[in-house]
Coordinates of C-alpha atoms in Angstrom, one line a residue:
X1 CA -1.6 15.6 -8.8
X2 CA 1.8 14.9 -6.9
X3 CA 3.3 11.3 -6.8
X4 CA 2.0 11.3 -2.3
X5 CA 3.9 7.6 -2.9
X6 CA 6.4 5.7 -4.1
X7 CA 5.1 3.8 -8.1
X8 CA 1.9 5.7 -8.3
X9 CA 0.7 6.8 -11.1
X10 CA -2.7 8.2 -10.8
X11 CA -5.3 8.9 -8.1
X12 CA -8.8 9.2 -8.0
X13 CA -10.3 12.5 -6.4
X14 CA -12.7 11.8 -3.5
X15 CA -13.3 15.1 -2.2
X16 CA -13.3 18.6 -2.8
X17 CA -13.1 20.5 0.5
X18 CA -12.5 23.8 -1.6
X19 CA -14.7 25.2 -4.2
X20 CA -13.5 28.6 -6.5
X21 CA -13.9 31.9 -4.7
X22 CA -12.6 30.2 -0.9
X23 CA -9.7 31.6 0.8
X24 CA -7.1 29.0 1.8
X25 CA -4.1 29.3 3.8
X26 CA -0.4 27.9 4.2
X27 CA -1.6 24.1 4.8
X28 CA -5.1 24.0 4.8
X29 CA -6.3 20.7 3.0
X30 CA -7.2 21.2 0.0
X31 CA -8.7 18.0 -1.0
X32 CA -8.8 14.1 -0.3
X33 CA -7.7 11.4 -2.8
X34 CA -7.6 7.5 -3.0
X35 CA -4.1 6.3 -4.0
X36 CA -4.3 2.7 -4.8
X37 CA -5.2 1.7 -1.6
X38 CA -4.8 5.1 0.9
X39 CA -7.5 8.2 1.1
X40 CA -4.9 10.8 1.5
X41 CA -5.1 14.5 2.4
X42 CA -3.4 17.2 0.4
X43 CA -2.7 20.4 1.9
X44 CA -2.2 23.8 -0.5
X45 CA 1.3 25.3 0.1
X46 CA 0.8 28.8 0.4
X47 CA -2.1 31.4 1.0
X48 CA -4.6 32.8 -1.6
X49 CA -7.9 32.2 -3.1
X50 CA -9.3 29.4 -5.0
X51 CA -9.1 30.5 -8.6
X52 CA -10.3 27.1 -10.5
X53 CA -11.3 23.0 -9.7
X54 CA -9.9 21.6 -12.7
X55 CA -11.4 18.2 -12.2
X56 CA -14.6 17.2 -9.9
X57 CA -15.2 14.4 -7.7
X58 CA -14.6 11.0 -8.9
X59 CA -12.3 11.9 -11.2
X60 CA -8.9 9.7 -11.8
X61 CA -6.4 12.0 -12.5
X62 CA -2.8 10.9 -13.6
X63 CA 0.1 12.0 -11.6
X64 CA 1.7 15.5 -12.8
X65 CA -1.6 16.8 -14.1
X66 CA -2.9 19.9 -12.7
X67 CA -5.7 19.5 -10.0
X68 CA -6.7 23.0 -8.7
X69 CA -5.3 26.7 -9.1
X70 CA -5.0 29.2 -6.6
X71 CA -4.7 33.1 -7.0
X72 CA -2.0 34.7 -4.4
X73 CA -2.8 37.8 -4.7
X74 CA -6.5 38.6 -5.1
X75 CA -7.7 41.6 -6.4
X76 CA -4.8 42.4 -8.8
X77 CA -5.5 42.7 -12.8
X78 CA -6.4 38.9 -14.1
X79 CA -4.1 37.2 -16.3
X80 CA -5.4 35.2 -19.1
X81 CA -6.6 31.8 -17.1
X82 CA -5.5 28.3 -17.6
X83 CA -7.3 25.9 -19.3
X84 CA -9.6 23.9 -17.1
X85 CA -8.4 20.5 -17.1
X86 CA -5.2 20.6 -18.7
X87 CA -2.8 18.6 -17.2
X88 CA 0.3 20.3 -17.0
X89 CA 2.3 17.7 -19.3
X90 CA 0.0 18.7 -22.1
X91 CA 2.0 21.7 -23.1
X92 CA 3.5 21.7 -26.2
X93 CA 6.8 20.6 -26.8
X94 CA 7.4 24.4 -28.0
X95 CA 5.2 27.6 -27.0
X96 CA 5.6 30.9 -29.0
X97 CA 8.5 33.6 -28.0
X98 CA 7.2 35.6 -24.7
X99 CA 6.5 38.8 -24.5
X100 CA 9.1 40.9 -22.6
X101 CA 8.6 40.8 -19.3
X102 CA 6.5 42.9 -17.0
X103 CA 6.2 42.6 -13.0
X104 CA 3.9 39.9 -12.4
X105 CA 0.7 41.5 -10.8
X106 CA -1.4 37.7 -10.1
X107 CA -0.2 34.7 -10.2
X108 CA -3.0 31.6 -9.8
X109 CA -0.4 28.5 -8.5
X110 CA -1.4 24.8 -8.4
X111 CA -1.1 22.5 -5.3
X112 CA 2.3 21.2 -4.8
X113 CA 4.4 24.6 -5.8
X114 CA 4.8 28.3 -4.5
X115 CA 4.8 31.4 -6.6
X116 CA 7.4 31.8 -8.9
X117 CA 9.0 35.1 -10.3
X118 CA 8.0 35.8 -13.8
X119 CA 10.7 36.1 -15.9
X120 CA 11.7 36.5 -19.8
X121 CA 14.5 33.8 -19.9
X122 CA 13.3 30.0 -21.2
X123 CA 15.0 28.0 -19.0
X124 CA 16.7 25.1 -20.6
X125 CA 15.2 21.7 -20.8
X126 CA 16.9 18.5 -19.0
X127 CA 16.2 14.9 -20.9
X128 CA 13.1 13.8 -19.3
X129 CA 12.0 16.9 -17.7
X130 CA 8.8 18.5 -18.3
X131 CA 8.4 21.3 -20.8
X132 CA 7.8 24.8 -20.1
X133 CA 4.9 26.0 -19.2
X134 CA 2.9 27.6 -22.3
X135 CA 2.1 31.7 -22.5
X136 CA -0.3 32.3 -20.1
X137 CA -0.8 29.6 -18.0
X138 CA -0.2 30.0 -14.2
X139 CA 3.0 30.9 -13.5
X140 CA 3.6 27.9 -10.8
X141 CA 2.1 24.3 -11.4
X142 CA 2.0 20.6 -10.8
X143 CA 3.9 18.7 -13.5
X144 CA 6.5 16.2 -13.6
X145 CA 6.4 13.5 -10.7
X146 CA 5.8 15.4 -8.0
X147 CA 5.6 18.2 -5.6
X148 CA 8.4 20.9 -4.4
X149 CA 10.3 19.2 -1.1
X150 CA 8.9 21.4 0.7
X151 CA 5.7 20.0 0.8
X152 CA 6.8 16.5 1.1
X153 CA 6.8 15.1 -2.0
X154 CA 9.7 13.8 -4.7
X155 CA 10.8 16.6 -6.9
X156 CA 11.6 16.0 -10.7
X157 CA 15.0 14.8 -10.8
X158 CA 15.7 15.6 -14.7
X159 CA 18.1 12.6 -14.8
X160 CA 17.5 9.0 -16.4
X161 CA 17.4 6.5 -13.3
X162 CA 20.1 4.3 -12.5
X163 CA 19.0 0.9 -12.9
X164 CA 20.1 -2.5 -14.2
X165 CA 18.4 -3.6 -17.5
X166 CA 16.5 -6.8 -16.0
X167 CA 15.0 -4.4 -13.8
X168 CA 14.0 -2.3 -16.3
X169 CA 12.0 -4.5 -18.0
X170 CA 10.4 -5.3 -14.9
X171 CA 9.1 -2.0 -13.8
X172 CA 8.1 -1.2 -17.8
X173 CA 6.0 -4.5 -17.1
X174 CA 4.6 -3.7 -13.8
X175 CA 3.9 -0.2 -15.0
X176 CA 5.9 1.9 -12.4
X177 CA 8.1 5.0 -12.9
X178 CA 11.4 4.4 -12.0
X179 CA 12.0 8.2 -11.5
X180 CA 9.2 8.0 -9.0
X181 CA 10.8 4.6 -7.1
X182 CA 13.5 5.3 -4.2
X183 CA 16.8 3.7 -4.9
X184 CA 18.3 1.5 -2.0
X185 CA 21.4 0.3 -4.1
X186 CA 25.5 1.1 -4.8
X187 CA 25.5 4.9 -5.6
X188 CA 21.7 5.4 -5.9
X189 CA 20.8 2.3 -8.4
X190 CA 17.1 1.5 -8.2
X191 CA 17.3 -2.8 -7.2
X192 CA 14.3 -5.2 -8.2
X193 CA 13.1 -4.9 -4.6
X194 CA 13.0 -1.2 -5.2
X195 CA 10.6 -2.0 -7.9
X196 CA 8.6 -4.3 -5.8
X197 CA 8.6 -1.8 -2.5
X198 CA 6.6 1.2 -5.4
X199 CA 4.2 -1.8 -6.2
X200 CA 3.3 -3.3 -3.1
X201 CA 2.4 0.5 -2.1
X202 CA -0.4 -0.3 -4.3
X203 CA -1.2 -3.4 -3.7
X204 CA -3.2 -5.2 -1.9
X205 CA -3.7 -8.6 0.2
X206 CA -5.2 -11.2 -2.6
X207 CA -7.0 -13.9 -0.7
X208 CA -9.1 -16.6 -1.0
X209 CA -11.4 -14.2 0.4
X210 CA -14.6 -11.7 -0.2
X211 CA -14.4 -7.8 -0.3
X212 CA -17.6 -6.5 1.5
X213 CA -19.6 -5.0 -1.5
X214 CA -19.0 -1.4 -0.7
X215 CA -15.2 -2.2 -1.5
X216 CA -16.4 -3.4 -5.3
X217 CA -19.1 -1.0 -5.8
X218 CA -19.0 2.1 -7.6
X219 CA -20.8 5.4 -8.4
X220 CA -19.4 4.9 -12.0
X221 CA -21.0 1.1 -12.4
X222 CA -23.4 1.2 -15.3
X223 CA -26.2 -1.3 -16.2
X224 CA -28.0 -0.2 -18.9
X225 CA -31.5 -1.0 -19.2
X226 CA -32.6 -3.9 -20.9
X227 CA -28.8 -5.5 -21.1
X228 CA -28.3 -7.8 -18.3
X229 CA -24.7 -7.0 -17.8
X230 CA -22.8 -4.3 -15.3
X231 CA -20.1 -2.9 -16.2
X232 CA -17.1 -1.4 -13.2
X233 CA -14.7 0.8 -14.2
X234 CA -11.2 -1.3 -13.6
X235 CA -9.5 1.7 -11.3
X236 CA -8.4 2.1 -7.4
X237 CA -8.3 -0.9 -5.6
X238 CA -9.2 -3.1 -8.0
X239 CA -6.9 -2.2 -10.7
X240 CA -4.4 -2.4 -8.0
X241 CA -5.4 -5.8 -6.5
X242 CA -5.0 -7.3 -10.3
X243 CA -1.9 -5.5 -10.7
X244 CA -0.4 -7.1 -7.6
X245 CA -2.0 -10.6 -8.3
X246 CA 0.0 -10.6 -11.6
X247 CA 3.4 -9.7 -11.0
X248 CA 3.7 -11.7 -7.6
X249 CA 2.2 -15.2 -9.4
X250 CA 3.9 -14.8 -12.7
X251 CA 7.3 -13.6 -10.9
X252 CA 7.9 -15.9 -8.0
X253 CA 7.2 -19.8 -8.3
X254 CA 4.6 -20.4 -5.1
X255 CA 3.8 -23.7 -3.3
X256 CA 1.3 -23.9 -0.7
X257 CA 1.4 -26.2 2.2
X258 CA -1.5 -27.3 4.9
X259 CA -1.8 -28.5 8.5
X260 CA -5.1 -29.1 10.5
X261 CA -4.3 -28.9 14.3
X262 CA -6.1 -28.9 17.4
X263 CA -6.0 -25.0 18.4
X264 CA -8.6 -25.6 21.6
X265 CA -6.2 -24.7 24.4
X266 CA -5.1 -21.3 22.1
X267 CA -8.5 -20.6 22.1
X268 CA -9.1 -20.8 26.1
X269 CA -6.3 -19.1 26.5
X270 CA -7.6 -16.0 24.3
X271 CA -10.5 -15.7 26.6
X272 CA -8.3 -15.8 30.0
X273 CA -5.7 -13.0 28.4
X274 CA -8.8 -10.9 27.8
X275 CA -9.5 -10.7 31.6
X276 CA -6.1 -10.1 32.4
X277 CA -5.0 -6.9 33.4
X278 CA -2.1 -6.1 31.2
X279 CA -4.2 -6.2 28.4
X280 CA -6.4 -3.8 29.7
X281 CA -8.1 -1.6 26.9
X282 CA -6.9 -3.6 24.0
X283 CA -8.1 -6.6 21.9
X284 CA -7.6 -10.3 22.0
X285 CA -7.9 -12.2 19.6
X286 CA -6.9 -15.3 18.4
X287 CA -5.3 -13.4 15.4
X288 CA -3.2 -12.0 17.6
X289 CA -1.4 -15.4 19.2
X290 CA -1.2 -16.3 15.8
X291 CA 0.7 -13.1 14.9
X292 CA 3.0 -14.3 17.8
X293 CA 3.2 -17.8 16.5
X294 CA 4.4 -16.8 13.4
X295 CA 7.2 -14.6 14.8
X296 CA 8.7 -16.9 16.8
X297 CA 8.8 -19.4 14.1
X298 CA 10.7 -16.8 11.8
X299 CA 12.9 -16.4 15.1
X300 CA 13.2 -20.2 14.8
X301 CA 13.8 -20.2 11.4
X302 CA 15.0 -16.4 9.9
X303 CA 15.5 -17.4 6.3
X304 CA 11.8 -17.4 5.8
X305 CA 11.9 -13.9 6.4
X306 CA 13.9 -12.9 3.3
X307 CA 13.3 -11.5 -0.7
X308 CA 14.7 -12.6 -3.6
X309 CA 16.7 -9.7 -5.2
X310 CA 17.0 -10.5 -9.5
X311 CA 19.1 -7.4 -10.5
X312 CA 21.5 -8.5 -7.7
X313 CA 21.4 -12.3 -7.7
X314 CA 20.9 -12.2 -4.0
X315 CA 18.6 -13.4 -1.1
X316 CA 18.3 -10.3 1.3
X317 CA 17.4 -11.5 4.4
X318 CA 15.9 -9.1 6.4
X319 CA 16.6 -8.9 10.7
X320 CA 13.5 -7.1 11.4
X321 CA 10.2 -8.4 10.5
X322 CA 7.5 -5.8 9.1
X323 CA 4.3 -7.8 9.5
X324 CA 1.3 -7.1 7.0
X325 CA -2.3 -8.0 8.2
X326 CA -4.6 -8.5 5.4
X327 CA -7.6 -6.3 6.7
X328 CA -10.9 -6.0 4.9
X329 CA -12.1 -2.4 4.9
X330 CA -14.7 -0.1 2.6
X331 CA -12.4 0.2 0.2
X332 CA -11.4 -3.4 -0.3
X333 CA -8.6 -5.4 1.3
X334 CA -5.7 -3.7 2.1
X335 CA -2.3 -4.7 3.9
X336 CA -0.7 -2.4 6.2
X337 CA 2.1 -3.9 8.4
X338 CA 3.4 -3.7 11.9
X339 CA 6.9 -2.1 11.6
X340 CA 9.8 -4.2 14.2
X341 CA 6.9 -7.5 15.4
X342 CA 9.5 -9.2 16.4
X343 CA 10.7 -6.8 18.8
X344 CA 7.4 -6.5 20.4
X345 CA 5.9 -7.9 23.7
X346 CA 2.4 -9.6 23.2
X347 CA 1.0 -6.7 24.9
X348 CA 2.4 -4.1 22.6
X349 CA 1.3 -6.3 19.6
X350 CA -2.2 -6.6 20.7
X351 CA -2.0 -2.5 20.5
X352 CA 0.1 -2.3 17.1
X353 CA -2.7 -4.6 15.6
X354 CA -5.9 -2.9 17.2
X355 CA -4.7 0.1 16.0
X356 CA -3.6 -1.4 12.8
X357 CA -7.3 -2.4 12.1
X358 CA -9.3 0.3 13.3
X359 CA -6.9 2.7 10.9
X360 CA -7.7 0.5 8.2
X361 CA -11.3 0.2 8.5
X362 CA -11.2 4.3 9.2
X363 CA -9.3 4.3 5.2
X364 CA -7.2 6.4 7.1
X365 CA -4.3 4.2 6.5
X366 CA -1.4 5.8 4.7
X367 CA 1.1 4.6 2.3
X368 CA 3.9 4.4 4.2
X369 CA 1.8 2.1 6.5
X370 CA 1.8 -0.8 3.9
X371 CA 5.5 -0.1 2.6
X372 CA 8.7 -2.4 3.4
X373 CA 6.3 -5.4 4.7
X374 CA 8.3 -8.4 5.0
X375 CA 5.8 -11.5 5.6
X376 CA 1.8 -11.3 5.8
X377 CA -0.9 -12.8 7.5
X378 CA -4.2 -12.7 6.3
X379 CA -7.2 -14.4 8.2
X380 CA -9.7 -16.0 6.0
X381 CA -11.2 -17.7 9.2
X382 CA -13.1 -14.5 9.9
X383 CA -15.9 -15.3 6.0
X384 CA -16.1 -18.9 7.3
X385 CA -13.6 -20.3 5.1
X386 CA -11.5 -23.3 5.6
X387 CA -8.3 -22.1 4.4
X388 CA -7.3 -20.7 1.0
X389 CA -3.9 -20.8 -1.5
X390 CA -3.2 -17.0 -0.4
X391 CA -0.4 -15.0 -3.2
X392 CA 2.3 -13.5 -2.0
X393 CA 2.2 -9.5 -1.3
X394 CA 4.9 -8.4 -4.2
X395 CA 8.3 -8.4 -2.7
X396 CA 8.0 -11.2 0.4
X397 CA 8.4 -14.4 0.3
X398 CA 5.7 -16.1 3.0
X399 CA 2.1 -15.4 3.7
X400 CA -0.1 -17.4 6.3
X401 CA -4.0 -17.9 5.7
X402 CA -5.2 -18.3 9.2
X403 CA -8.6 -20.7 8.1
X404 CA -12.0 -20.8 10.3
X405 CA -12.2 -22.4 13.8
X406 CA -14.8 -25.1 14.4
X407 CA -16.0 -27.9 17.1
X408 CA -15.3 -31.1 15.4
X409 CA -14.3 -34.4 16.4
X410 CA -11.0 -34.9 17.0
X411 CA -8.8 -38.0 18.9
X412 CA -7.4 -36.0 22.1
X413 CA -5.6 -38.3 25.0
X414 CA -7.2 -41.4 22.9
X415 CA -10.5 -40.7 23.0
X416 CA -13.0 -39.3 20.3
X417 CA -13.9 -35.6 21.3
X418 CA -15.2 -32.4 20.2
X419 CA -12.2 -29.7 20.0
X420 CA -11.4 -26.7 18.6
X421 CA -9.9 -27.2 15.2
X422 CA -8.9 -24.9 12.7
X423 CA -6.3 -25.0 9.5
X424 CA -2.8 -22.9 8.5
X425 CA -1.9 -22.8 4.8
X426 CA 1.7 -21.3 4.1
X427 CA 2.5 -20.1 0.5
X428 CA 6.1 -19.3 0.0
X429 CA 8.3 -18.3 -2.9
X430 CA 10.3 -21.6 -3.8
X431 CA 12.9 -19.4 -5.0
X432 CA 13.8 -18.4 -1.5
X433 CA 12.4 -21.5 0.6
X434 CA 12.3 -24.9 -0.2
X435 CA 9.9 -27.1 1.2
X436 CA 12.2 -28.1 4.1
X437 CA 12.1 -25.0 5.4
X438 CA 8.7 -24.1 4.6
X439 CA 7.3 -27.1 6.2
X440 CA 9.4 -26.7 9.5
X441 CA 7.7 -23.2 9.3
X442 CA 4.3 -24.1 9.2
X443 CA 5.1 -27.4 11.7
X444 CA 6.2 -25.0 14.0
X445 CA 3.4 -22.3 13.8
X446 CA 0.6 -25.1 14.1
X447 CA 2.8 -26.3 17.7
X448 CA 3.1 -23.2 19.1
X449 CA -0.8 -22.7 18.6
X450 CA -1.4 -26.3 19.7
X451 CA 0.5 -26.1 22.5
X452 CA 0.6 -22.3 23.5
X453 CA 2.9 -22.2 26.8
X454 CA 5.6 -23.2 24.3
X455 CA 5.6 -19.8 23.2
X456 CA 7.3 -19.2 26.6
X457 CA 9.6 -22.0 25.9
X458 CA 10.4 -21.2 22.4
X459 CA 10.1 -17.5 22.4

C-alpha cells in the first residue's frame, strides 16, 4: 500500500479490478482505495500476470504492506510464493544467508516497484529503512512509505527527518509520519504547518451538521441479535473526522461570533444572475455570493487569512486564498478547496465550485484537492439549521457556517415586513485574530450580503 498522500497511514481497499491469473499492463489500474477522505486509483507499474490478492475488499491495509503481486514473466519455473498477506515490514529483522545466486527466471513484483535483478550481496541497512526482504519472497515489493518516483509516490528516504522537537511531539500526537510529510522549511525542516498540511489531507469539514447515512454506514456494522447495540468499526472517514476534531479544538483556542442580517436582495439577485448569460451552463447559488462575500472581506482585511506556525513562532500570512467548501458526499463530509478564489471573477467561481461539488459527490475528489486550504466555508443552511459553532479545518484560522434562509419578520424602511433572513457564524483561532478583527470580518461579510452591489464597490 504506497503513502498516495502526504500523513497517511492506512487505506481501506474498495475494489479489486484484478483477480489472480489477469494480464495487466504498464498502467492499467489495479485497484481503487479510500484514503481518509479520497477513492483513489492505483495503477501497476509494469506488465505481467496477476500472481496473488493479498487482501480482499474492505480490507484496511496499513501503508508499506504488500497489496497484490504480479509475475513478469509468466510461464518460467515458479519460485517459492510469498506469503499471502504479509506485509512487507513483517520480515524479520535478520533472514538466513542466501543461496548463491542464480539468474532469476520469475519474479512476482508488488504495485508500486519494477523488477529488480537478483543478486547475492545484502545490501546494507540505513537507520529507519526497511529490512531486507526474506528468502523467497518476491524479489520487488511495497514496503517502507511508499512507491518508486516513478510511479508518483514518495520514496523511502532512509534518513531521520529534520524537524524541531515541539513539532515532534505534535505529529507523534496527531499520529502522522514525519518521513511521509513534505518539508516547506530552512534546508528541508518539516514546520508545524507541515504537520497540519499531512492531517488536513485527512480530514474533514466538522460541522454542526448531518452526514447522509450512507456516509456512516458500513458493511462491517454488527448488531448482534438479541443485544440492542451496533457496533461501527472507527476507520476512513470517521476515524479521520475525529482525528481532525481533536487536534484543531485542543490546539488552537476558538471563539465563535454571530450576526442575523437581512440577505433578501442577495437572494433576488441569485435568481436574476441565473438568467444572465455569462453564467450560462453553471450554477447560482446563494453559496456562491457568499463565497464572494467572504473574499472580499479577507481582501478587506488579509490578516484573517493567515496560520499560526509553533515551531517558528510566526504568523504566516498567506497572499492567495485556497478556499475549502465543506461538501456532504457518500462518504461523509469532505473539504476540497478552490486553489487562487481571490483571483477569480464571479463567473469563474461559480465554475470552480460546480465543479468542486459534483467531484465531491462523484468521491472522485483527490487529495491534493483538499491540501493547502487556507479558510473554509461550510453551509449548514442546506439541513435546515440556523447556524452552528463550526471547528476549524487543522491548519487555518477562519471558517464561516452559512445558516438556513427563512421569511421572517423583520423592520425594513420602518415598517414590519416579511424578508429574507438568514445567519453567519465565524469561528477563528484567537491566536491569530482577536475579536476586533474577527468581528470586522463577519460585519463585513453580513454587508456585503445585505447590500450586494457593494461588492462592486468594495471588491
Amino acid at each position: 500500500m504506497p503513502d498516495v498522500g502526504e500523513g497517511l497511514t492506512e487505506a481501506e481497499i474498495l475494489k479489486w479490478y484484478v483477480k489472480p491469473g489477469d494480464t495487466v499492463t504498464d498502467g492499467q489500474v489495479v485497484c481503487e482505495v479510500e484514503t481518509a477522505k479520497a477513492a483513489v486509483e492505483l495503477p501497476i507499474p509494469f506488465d505481467g500476470v496477476v500472481h496473488e490478492i493479498r487482501f480482499p475488499e474492505g480490507e484496511t491495509v496499513d501503508v508499506g504492506t504488500a497489496i497484490i503481486s504480479v509475475d513478469t514473466t509468466p510461464g518460467a519455473p515458479d519460485e517459492v510464493p510469498a506469503t499471502a498477506g504479509t506485509p512487507a515490514s513483517a520480515a524479520p529483522a535478520e533472514a538466513a544467508p542466501e543461496p548463491p545466486a542464480e539468474p532469476a527466471k520469475r519474479q512476482a513484483v508488488l504495485v508500486g516497484y519494477g523488477v529488480s535483478e537478483a543478486s547475492t550481496v545484502r545490501r546494507a541497512r540505513k537507520t529507519g529503512s526497511a529490512p531486507d526482504r526474506p528468502k523467497g519472497r518476491p524479489a520487488a515489493e511495497l514496503n517502507g512509505h511508499g512507491a518508486s518516483t516513478a510511479n508518483g509516490f514518495n520514496a523511502p528516504a532512509g534518513e531521520r527527518p529534520l524537524a524541531k522537537p515541539p513539532v515532534r511531539k505534535l505529529a507523534k500526537d496527531l499520529g502522522i509520519d514525519l518521513s511521509a510529510v513534505v518539508p516547506s522549511g530552512p534546508d528541508g525542516t518539516v514546520t508545524r504547518e507541515d504537520v497540519h498540511a499531512a492531517l488536513a489531507l485527512a480530514s474533514s469539514e466538522p460541522v454542526m451538521a448531518v452526514a447522509p447515512a450512507a456516509a456512516v454506514a458500513s458493511p462491517e456494522t454488527v448488531a448482534e441479535p438479541g443485544v440492542r447495540e451496533t457496533r461501527t468499526p472507527i476507520k476512513g472517514v470517521r476515524k479521520a473526522t475525529a482525528q481532525a476534531m481533536v487536534a484543531s479544538a485542543f490546539t488552537a483556542p476558538h471563539v465563535t461570533e454571530f450576526v442575523t442580517f437581512d440577505i433578501t436582495r442577495t437572494m433576488k439577485l441569485v435568481q436574476e444572475l441565473k438568467l444572465d448569460p455569462a453564467f450560462a451552463g453553471r450554477k447560482v447559488s446563494p453559496l456562491l455570493l457568499v463565497a464572494k462575500a467572504l473574499l472580499v472581506a479577507i481582501r478587506r482585511n488579509p490578516e484573517v487569512n493567515a496560520t499560526w506556525d509553533e515551531a517558528g513562532q510566526e504568523i504566516v500570512r498567506k497572499e492567495y486564498v485556497n478556499l475549502g467548501i465543506a461538501a456532504a458526499t457518500p462518504r461523509g463530509l469532505i473539504v476540497p478547496n478552490i486553489k487562487d478564489a481571490n483571483a477569480k471573477t464571479l463567473p469563474e467561481l461559480a465554475t470552480a465550485l460546480g465543479e468542486l461539488v459534483a467531484t465531491a459527490r462523484e468521491g472522485k475528489t483527490s487529495p491534493a484537492q483538499m491540501q493547502g486550504g487556507t479558510v473554509t466555508i461550510t453551509n449548514v443552511g442546506v439541513f435546515g439549521v440556523d447556524t452552528g459553532t463550526p471547528i476549524l479545518n487543522p491548519g487555518e484560522s477562519a471558517i464561516l457556517a452559512f445558516g438556513a434562509v427563512k421569511d421572517m419578520p423583520w423592520v425594513h424602511k420602518g415598517k414590519v415586513k416579511v424578508r429574507k433572513v438568514t445567519t453567519l457564524a465565524l469561528s477563528f483561532d484567537h491566536r491569530v485574530v482577536d475579536g476586533e478583527l474577527g468581528s470586522k470580518v463577519l460585519a463585513d461579510v453580513a454587508a456585503l450580503l445585505e447590500q450586494p452591489k457593494r461588492l462592486l464597490t468594495w471588491a
